[in-house]
Short mmCIF file of C-alpha atoms in Angstrom, two decimals:
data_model
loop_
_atom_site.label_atom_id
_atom_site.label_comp_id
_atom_site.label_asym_id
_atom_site.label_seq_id
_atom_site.Cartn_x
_atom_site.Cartn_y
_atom_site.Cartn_z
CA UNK A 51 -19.59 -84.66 -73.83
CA UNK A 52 -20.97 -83.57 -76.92
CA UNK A 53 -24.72 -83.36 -76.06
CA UNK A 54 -23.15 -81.34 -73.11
CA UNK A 55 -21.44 -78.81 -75.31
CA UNK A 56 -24.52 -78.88 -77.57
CA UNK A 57 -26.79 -78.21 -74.44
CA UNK A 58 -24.19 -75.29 -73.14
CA UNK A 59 -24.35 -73.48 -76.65
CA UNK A 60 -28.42 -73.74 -76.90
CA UNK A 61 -28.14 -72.08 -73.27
CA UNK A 62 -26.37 -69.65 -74.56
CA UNK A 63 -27.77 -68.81 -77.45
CA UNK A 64 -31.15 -68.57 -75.50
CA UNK A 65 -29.29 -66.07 -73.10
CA UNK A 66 -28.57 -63.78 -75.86
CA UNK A 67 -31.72 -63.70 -77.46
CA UNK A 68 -33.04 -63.07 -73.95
CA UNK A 69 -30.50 -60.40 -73.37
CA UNK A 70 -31.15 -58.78 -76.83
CA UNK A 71 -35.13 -58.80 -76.04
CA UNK A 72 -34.25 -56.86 -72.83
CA UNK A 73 -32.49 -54.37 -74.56
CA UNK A 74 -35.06 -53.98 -77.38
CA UNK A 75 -37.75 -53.83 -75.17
CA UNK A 76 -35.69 -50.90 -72.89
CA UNK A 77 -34.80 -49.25 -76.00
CA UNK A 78 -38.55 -48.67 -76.82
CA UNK A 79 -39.93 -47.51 -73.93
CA UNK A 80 -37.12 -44.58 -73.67
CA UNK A 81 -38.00 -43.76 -77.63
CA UNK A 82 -41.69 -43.91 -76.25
CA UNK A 83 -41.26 -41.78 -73.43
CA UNK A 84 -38.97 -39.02 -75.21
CA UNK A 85 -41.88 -39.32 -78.38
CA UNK A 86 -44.63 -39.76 -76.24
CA UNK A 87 -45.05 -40.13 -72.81
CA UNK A 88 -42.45 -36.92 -71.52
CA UNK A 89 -45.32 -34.71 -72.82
CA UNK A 90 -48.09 -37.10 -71.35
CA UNK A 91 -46.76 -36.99 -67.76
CA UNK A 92 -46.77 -32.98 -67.83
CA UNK A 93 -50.57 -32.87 -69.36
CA UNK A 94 -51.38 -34.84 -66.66
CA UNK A 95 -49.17 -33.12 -63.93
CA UNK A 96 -50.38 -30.07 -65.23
CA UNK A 97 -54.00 -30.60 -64.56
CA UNK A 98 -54.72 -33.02 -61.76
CA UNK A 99 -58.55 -33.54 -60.76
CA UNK A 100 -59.88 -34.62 -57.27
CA UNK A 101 -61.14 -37.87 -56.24
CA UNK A 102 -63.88 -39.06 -57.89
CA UNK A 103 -64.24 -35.99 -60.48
CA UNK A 104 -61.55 -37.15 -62.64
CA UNK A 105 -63.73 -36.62 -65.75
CA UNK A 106 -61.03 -35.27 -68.20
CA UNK A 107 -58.32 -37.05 -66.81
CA UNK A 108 -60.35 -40.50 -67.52
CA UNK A 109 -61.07 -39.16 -70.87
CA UNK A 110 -57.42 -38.25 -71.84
CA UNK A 111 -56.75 -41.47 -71.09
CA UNK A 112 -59.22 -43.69 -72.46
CA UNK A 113 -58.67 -41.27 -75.88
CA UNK A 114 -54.86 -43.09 -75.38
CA UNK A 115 -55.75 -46.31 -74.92
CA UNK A 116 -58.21 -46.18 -77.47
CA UNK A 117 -56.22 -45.20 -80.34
CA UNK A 118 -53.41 -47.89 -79.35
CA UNK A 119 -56.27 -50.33 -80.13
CA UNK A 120 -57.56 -51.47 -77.00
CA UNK A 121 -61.28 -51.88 -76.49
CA UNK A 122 -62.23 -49.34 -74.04
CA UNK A 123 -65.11 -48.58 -71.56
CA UNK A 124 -65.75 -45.63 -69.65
CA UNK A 125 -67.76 -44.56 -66.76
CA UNK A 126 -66.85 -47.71 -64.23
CA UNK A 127 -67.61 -47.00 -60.87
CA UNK A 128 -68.24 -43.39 -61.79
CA UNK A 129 -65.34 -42.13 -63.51
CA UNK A 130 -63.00 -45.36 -63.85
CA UNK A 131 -61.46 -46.70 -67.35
CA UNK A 132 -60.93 -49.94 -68.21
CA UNK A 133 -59.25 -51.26 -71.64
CA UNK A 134 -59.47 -54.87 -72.61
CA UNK A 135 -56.82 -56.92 -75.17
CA UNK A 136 -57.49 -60.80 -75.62
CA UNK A 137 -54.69 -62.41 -77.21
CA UNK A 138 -54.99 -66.13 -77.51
CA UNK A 139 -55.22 -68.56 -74.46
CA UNK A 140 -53.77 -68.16 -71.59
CA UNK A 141 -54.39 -66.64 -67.96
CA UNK A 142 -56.14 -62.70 -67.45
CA UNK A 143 -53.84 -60.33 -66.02
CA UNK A 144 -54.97 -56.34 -64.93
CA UNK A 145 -52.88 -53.79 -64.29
CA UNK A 146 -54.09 -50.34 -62.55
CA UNK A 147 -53.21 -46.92 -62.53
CA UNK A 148 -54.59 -44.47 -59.67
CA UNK A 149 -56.01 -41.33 -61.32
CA UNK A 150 -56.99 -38.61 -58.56
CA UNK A 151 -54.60 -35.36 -57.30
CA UNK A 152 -55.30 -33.90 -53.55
CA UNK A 153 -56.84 -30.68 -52.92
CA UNK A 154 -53.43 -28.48 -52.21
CA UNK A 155 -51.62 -25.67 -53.72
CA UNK A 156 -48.70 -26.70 -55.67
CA UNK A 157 -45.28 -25.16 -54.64
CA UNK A 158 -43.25 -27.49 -55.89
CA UNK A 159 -41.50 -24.82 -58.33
CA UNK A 160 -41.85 -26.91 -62.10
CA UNK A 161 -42.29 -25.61 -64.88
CA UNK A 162 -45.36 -27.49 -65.50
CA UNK A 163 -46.64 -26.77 -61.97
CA UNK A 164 -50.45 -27.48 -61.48
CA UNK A 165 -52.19 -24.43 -61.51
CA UNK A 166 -55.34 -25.86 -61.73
CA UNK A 167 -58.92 -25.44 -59.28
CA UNK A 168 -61.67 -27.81 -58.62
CA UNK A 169 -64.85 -27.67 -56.97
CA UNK A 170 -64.87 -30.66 -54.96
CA UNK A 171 -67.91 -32.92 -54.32
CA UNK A 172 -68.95 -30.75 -51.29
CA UNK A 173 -69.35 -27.75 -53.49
CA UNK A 174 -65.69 -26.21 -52.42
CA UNK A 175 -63.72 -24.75 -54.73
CA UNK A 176 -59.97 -26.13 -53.81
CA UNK A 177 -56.16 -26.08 -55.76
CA UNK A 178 -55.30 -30.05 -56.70
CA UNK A 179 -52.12 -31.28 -57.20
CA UNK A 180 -50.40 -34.04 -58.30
CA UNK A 181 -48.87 -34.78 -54.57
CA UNK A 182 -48.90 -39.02 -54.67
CA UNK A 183 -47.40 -39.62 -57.85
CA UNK A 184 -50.75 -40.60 -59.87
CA UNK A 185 -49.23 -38.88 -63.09
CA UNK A 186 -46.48 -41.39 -63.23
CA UNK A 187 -48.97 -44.08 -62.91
CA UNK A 188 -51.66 -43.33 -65.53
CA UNK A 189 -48.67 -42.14 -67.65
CA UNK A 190 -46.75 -45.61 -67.43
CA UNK A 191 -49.99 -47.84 -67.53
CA UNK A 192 -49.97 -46.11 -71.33
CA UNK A 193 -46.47 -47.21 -71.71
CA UNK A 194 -47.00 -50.55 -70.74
CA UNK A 195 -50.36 -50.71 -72.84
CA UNK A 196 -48.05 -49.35 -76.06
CA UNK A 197 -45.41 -52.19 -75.21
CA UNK A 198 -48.09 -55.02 -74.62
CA UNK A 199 -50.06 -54.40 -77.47
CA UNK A 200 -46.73 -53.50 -80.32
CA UNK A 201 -45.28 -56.95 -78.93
CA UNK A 202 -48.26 -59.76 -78.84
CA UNK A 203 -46.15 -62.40 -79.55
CA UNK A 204 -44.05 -61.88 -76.40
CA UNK A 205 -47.12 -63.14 -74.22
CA UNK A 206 -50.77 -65.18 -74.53
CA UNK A 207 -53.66 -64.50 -72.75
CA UNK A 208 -55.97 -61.43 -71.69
CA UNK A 209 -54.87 -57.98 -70.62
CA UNK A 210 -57.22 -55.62 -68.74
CA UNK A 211 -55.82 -52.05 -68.01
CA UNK A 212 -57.84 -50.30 -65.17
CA UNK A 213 -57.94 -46.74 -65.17
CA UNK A 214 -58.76 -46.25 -61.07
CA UNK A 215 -60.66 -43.06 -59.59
CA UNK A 216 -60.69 -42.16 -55.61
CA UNK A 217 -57.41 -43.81 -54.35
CA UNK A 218 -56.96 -41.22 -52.30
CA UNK A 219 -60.06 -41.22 -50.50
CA UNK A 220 -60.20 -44.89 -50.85
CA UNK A 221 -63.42 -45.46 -52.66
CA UNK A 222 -62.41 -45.90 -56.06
CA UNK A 223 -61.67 -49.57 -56.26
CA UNK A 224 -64.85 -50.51 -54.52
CA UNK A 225 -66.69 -48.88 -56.44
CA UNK A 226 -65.50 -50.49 -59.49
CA UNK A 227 -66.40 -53.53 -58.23
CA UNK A 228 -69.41 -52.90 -57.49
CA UNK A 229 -70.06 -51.67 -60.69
CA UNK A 230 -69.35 -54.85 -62.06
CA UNK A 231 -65.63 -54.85 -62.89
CA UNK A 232 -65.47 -58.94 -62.41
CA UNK A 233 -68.30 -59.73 -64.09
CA UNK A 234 -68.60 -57.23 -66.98
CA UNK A 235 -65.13 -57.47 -67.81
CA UNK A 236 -62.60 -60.65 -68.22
CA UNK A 237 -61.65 -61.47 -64.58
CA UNK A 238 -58.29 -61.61 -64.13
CA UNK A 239 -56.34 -64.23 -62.51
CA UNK A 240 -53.38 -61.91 -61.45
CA UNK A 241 -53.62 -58.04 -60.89
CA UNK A 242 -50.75 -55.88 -60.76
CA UNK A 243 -50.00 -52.23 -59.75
CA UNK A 244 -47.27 -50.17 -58.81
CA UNK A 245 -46.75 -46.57 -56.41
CA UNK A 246 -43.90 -44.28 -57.03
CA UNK A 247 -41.96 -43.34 -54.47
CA UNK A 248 -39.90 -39.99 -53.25
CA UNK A 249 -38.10 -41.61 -50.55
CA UNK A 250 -36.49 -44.61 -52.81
CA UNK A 251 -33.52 -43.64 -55.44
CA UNK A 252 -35.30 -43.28 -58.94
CA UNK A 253 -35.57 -46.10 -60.88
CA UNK A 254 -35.60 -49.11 -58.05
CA UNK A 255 -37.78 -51.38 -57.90
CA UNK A 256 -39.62 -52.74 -54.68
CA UNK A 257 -41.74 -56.08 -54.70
CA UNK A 258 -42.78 -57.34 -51.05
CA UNK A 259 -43.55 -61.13 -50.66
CA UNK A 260 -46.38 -60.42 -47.96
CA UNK A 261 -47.82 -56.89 -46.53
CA UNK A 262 -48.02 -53.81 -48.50
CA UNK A 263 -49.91 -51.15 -46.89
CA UNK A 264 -52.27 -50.98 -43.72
CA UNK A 265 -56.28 -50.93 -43.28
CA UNK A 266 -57.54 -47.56 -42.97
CA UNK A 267 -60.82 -46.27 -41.59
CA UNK A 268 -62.27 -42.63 -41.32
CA UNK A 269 -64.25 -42.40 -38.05
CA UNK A 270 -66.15 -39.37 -37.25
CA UNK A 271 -67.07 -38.82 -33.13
CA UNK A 272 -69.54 -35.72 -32.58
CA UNK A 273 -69.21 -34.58 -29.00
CA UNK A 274 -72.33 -33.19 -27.79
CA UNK A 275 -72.44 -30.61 -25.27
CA UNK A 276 -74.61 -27.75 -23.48
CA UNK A 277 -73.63 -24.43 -24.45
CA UNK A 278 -73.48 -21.34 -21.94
CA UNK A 279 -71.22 -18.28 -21.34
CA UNK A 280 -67.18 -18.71 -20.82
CA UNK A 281 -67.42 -17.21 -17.28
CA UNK A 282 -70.21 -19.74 -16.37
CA UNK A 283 -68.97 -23.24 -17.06
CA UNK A 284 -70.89 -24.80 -14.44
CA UNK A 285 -74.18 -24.09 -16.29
CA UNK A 286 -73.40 -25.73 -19.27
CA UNK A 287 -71.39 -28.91 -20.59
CA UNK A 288 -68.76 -28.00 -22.26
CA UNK A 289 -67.82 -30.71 -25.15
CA UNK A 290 -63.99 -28.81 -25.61
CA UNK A 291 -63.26 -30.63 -22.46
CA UNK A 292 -64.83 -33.87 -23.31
CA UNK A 293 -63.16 -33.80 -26.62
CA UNK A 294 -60.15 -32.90 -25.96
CA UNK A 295 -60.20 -36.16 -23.03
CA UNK A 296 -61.32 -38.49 -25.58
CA UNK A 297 -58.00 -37.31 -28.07
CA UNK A 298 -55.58 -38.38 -24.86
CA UNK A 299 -57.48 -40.99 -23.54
CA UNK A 300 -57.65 -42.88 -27.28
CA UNK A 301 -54.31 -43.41 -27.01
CA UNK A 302 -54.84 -45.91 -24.61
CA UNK A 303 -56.30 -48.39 -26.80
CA UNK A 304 -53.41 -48.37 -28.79
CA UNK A 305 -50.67 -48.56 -25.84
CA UNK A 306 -53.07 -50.95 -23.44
CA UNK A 307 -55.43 -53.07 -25.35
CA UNK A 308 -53.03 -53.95 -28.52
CA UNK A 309 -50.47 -56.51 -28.98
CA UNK A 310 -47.64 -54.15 -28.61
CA UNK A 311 -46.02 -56.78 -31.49
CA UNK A 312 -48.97 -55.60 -33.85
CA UNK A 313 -49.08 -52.51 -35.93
CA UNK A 314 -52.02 -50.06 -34.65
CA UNK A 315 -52.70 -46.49 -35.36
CA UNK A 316 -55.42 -44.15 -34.05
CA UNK A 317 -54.77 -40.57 -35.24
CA UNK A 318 -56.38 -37.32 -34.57
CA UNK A 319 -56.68 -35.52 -37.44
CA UNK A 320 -59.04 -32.81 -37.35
CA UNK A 321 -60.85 -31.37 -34.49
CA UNK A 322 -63.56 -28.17 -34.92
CA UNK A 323 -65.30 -26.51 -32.19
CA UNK A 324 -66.68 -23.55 -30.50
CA UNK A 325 -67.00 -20.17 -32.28
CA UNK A 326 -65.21 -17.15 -29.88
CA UNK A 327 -63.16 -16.93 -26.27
CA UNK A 328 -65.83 -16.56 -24.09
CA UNK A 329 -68.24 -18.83 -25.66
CA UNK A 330 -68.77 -22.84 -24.51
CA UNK A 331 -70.22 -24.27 -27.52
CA UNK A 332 -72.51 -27.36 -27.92
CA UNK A 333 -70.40 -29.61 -29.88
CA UNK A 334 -66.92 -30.54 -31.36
CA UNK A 335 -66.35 -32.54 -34.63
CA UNK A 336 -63.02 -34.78 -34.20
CA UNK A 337 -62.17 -36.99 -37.65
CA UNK A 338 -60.15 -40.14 -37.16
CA UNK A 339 -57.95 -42.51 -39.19
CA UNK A 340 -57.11 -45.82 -38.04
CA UNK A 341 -54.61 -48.00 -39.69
CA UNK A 342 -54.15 -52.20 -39.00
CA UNK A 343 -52.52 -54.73 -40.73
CA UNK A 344 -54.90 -57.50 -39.43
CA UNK A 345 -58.63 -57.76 -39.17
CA UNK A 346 -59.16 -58.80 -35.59
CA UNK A 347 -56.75 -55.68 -34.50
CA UNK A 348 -59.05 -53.48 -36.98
CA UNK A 349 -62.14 -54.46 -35.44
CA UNK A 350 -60.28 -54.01 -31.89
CA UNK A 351 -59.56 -50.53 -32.42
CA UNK A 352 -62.66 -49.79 -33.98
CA UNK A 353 -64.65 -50.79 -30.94
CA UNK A 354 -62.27 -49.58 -28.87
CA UNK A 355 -63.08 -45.80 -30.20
CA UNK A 356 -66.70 -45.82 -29.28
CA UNK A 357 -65.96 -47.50 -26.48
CA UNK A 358 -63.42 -44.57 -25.01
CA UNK A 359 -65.35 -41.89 -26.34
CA UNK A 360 -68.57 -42.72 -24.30
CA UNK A 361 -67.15 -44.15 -21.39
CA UNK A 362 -64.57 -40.57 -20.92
CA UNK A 363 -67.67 -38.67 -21.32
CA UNK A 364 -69.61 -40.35 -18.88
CA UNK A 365 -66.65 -40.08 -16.85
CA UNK A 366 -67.27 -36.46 -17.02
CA UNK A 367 -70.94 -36.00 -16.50
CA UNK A 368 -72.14 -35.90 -19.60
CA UNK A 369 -75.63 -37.07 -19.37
CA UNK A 370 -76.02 -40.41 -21.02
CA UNK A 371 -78.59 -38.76 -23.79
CA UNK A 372 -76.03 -37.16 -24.69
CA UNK A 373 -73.44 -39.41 -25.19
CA UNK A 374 -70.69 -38.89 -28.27
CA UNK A 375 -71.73 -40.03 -31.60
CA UNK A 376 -69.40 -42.65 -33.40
CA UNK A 377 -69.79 -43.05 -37.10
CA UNK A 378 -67.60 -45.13 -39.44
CA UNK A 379 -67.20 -44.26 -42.75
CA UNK A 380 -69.14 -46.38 -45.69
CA UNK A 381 -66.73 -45.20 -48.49
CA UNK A 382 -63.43 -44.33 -47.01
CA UNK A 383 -62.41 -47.57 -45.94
CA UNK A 384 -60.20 -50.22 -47.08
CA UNK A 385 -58.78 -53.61 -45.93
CA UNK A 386 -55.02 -54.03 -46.05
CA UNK A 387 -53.08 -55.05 -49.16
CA UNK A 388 -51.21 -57.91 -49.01
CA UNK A 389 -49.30 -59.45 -51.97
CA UNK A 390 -49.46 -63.00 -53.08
CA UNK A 391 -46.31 -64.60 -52.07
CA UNK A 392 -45.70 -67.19 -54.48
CA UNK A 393 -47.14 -64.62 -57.74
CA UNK A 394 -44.87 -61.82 -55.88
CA UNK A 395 -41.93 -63.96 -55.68
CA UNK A 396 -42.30 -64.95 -59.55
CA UNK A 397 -42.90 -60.91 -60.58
CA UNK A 398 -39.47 -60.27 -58.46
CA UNK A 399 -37.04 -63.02 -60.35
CA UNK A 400 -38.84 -61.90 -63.13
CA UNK A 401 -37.52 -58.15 -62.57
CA UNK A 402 -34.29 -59.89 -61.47
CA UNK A 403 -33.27 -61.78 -64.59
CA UNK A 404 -34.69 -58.91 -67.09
CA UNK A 405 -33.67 -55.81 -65.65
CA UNK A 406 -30.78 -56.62 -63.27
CA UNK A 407 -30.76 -58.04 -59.93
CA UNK A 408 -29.24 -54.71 -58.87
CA UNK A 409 -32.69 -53.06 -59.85
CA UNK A 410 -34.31 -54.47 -56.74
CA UNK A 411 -34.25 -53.00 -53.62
CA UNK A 412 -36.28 -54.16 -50.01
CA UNK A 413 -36.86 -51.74 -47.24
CA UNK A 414 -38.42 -52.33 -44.34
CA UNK A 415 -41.94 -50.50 -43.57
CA UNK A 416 -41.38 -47.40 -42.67
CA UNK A 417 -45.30 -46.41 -41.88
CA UNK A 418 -49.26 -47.44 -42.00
CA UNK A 419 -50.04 -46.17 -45.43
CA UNK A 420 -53.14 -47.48 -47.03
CA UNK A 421 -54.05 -48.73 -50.55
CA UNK A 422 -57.37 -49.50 -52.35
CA UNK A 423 -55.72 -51.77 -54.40
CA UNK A 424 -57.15 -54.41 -51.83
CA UNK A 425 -60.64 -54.62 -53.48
CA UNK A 426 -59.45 -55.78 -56.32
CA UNK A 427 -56.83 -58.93 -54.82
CA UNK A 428 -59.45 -59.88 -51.91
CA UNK A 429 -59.03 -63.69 -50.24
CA UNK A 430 -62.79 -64.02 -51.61
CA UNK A 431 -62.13 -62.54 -55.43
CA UNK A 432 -59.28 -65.46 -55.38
CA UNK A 433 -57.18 -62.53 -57.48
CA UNK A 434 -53.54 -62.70 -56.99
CA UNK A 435 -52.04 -59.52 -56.47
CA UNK A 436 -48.71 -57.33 -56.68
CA UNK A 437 -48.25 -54.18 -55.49
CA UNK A 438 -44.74 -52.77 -56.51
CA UNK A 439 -42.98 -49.80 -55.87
CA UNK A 440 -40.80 -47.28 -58.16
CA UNK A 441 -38.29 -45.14 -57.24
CA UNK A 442 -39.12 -41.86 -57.43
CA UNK A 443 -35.74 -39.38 -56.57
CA UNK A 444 -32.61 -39.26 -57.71
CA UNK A 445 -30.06 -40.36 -55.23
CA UNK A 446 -28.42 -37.29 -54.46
CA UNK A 447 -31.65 -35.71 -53.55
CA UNK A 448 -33.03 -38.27 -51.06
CA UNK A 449 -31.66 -36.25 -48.47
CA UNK A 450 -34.24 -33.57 -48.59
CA UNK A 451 -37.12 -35.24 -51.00
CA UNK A 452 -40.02 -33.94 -49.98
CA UNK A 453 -42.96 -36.47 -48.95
CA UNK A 454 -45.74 -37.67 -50.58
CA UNK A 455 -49.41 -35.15 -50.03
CA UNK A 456 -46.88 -31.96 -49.33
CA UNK A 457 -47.11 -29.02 -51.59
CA UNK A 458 -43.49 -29.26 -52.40
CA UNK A 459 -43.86 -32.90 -53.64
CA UNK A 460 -42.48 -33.75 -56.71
CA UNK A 461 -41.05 -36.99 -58.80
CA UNK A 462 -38.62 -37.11 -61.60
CA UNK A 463 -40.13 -38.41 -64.73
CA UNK A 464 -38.33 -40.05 -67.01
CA UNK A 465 -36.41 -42.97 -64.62
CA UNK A 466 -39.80 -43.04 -62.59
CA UNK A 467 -42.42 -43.86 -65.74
CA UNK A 468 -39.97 -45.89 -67.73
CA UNK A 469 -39.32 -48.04 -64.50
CA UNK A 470 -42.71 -48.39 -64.00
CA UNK A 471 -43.45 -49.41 -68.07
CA UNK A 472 -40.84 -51.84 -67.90
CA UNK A 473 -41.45 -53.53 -63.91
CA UNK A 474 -45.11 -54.08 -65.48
CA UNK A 475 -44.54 -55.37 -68.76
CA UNK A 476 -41.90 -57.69 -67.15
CA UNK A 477 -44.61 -58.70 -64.52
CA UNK A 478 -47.18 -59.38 -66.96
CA UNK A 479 -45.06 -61.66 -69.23
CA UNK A 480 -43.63 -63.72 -66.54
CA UNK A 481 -47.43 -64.35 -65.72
CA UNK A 482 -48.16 -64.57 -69.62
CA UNK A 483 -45.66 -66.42 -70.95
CA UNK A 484 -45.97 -67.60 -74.75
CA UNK A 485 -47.17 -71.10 -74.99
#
């Protein structure tokens, strides 16, 4: 009985000092974020760069992580940061941050509104805007770099902090791997990220045991044509037709040769042709995305595209040297990310026993989004990943949130970064704990 009591008080005592730790470590990331990090998230809100070109956006933060005392290296994979900390044995964890805006006009009415212009890579000047939520990542991968590195003796091992370009066209990760992020750097054994979200009450936190976003794939079909006057069709072939046959008729492969149990996309995104009424032009430009959540479906749609898009113009005469042209993108391309069960499930009671149970939330899917995140957690790298997601809104404005890449996007702040700080720095104890 006594050795029971004796046991029960240790428990106890352990529970408080694990309580007290909780609250400590809460308390300092809302001191950091009303010293720090409020005015951070606006800088970078305020002047958002496009994928790719984040040049002072990388700098800004590899200036942060530098003066927290991380060792830092620049230029990875073009633009891409990454920040090193050893601290005794133990396993390598890396956390990213996506750093890129999108190329729209920002009406979302702050006071810290972007205002700012880019000339993109094409030599197009274009308004960015923070419309994904980047800001709050960068901003909270500082947070949780300030909390990892002012609290050493919480944890043992290696941290790398990756500072990502070109999430949004989905070339940034791959890049950085191909650059040499797993063999320059410490390769981690775990890798950890996190996306804010406007349609999830600020503040929640979302950790799925499997599937996390779709494969995505930018296909490009030329349709070729003969060009002649309006009045005259039968003189010429006229690729408005053709294309506009191959946008119904793709359908098909998603309704006829998919698993109607599998997710598939094939959407139209962008189709450019002709230049007045009465002329038929010779050509139309259509640009595709395709999402999957499994290779073999991926490679089924894939083929399935060129496959449709000759055979419907053949259908309708279009001589076969002529024939659509099918290109899939090198760069924007991605496979899907899917978390590591067993890590994910570990990162989740983690978030559970430190910051409330009531802190977690699980929704189902709700779309085919993609992440580059992928490249970094493939089967081959033997990486385990986890790929949370943040609250972004406050509950009584869920109702009308606007969505993520709209104009009118927007997050609020403070619940959204120091959510984020704290879900990672949880994460990357329970995977580093002292030994």
């Amino acid at each position: 009985m006594k050795r029971l009591l004796l046991a029960a008080v240790a428990a106890a005592c352990l529970a408080g000092t694990a309580h007290a730790q909780d609250a400590d470590l809460r308390a300092a990331i809302q001191a950091d974020y009303d010293r720090n990090l409020a005015q951070l998230f606006e800088h970078f809100h305020r002047n958002p760069e496009l994928s790719g070109l984040e040049h002072m956006t990388a700098a800004r933060l590899a200036q942060e992580l530098t003066a927290l005392g991380y060792e830092v290296t620049t230029g990875v994979g073009g633009t891409g940061v990454v920040a090193v900390l050893r601290n005794g044995d133990g396993p390598t964890v890396l956390m990213r941050a996506d750093m890129d805006g999108l190329p729209l006009e920002e009406q979302s009415g702050l006071a810290y509104a972007s205002e700012a212009r880019q000339t993109n890579s094409e030599g197009v000047e274009q308004p960015v805007m923070h419309a994904c939520g980047h800001d709050v990542h960068i901003t909270a991968l500082v947070g949780a770099a300030r909390q990892m590195i002012e609290n050493r003796d919480t944890w043992s091992g290696t941290l790398v902090l990756v500072g990502q370009p070109a999430e949004e066209r989905i070339f940034g990760a791959r890049a950085m791997i191909e650059d040499g992020l797993y063999e320059r750097f410490p390769r981690p054994d775990y890798a950890l990220a996190f996306h804010v979200s406007a349609d999830a009450p600020a503040g929640q936190i979302q950790v799925p045991l499997n599937i996390v976003a779709s494969s995505s794939d930018s296909v490009d079909i030329t349709v070729h044509g003969v060009g002649t006057h309006g009045a005259y069709p039968h003189l010429g072939v006229d690729p408005v037709v053709v294309a506009s046959h191959i946008v119904v008729a793709l359908q098909s492969v998603v309704t006829r040769d998919i698993n109607p149990l599998e997710g598939a996309v094939i959407t139209v995104g962008s189709i450019h042709g002709g230049v007045k009424h009465n002329i038929i032009s010779d050509r139309v430009d259509l640009q595709i995305t395709v999402r999957s959540d499994n290779p073999e479906v991926r490679e089924q749609l894939l083929s399935g595209i060129e496959r449709v898009a000759r055979g419907t113009a053949l259908a309708l005469g279009v001589p076969e040297d002529m024939l659509p042209t099918v290109t899939r993108s090198a760069t924007e391309t991605t496979p899907p990310t899917i978390n590591d069960p067993e890590t994910a499930q570990r990162v989740r009671d983690a978030i559970a026993a430190h910051m409330g149970a009531d802190r977690l939330i699980q929704s189902p899917r709700t779309g085919m989004g993609a992440e580059d995140f992928a490249y970094f957690v493939t089967p081959e790298s033997g990486v385990r990943g986890v790929y949370m997601d943040v609250g972004g809104t406050l509950p009584e404005d869920l109702e009308d949130a606007p969505g993520h890449h709209s104009p009118f996007f927007r997050i609020e702040p403070e619940p959204s970064v120091t959510a984020g700080v704290e879900a990672m720095v949880v994460a990357a104890r329970a995977l580093m704990p002292r030994t």
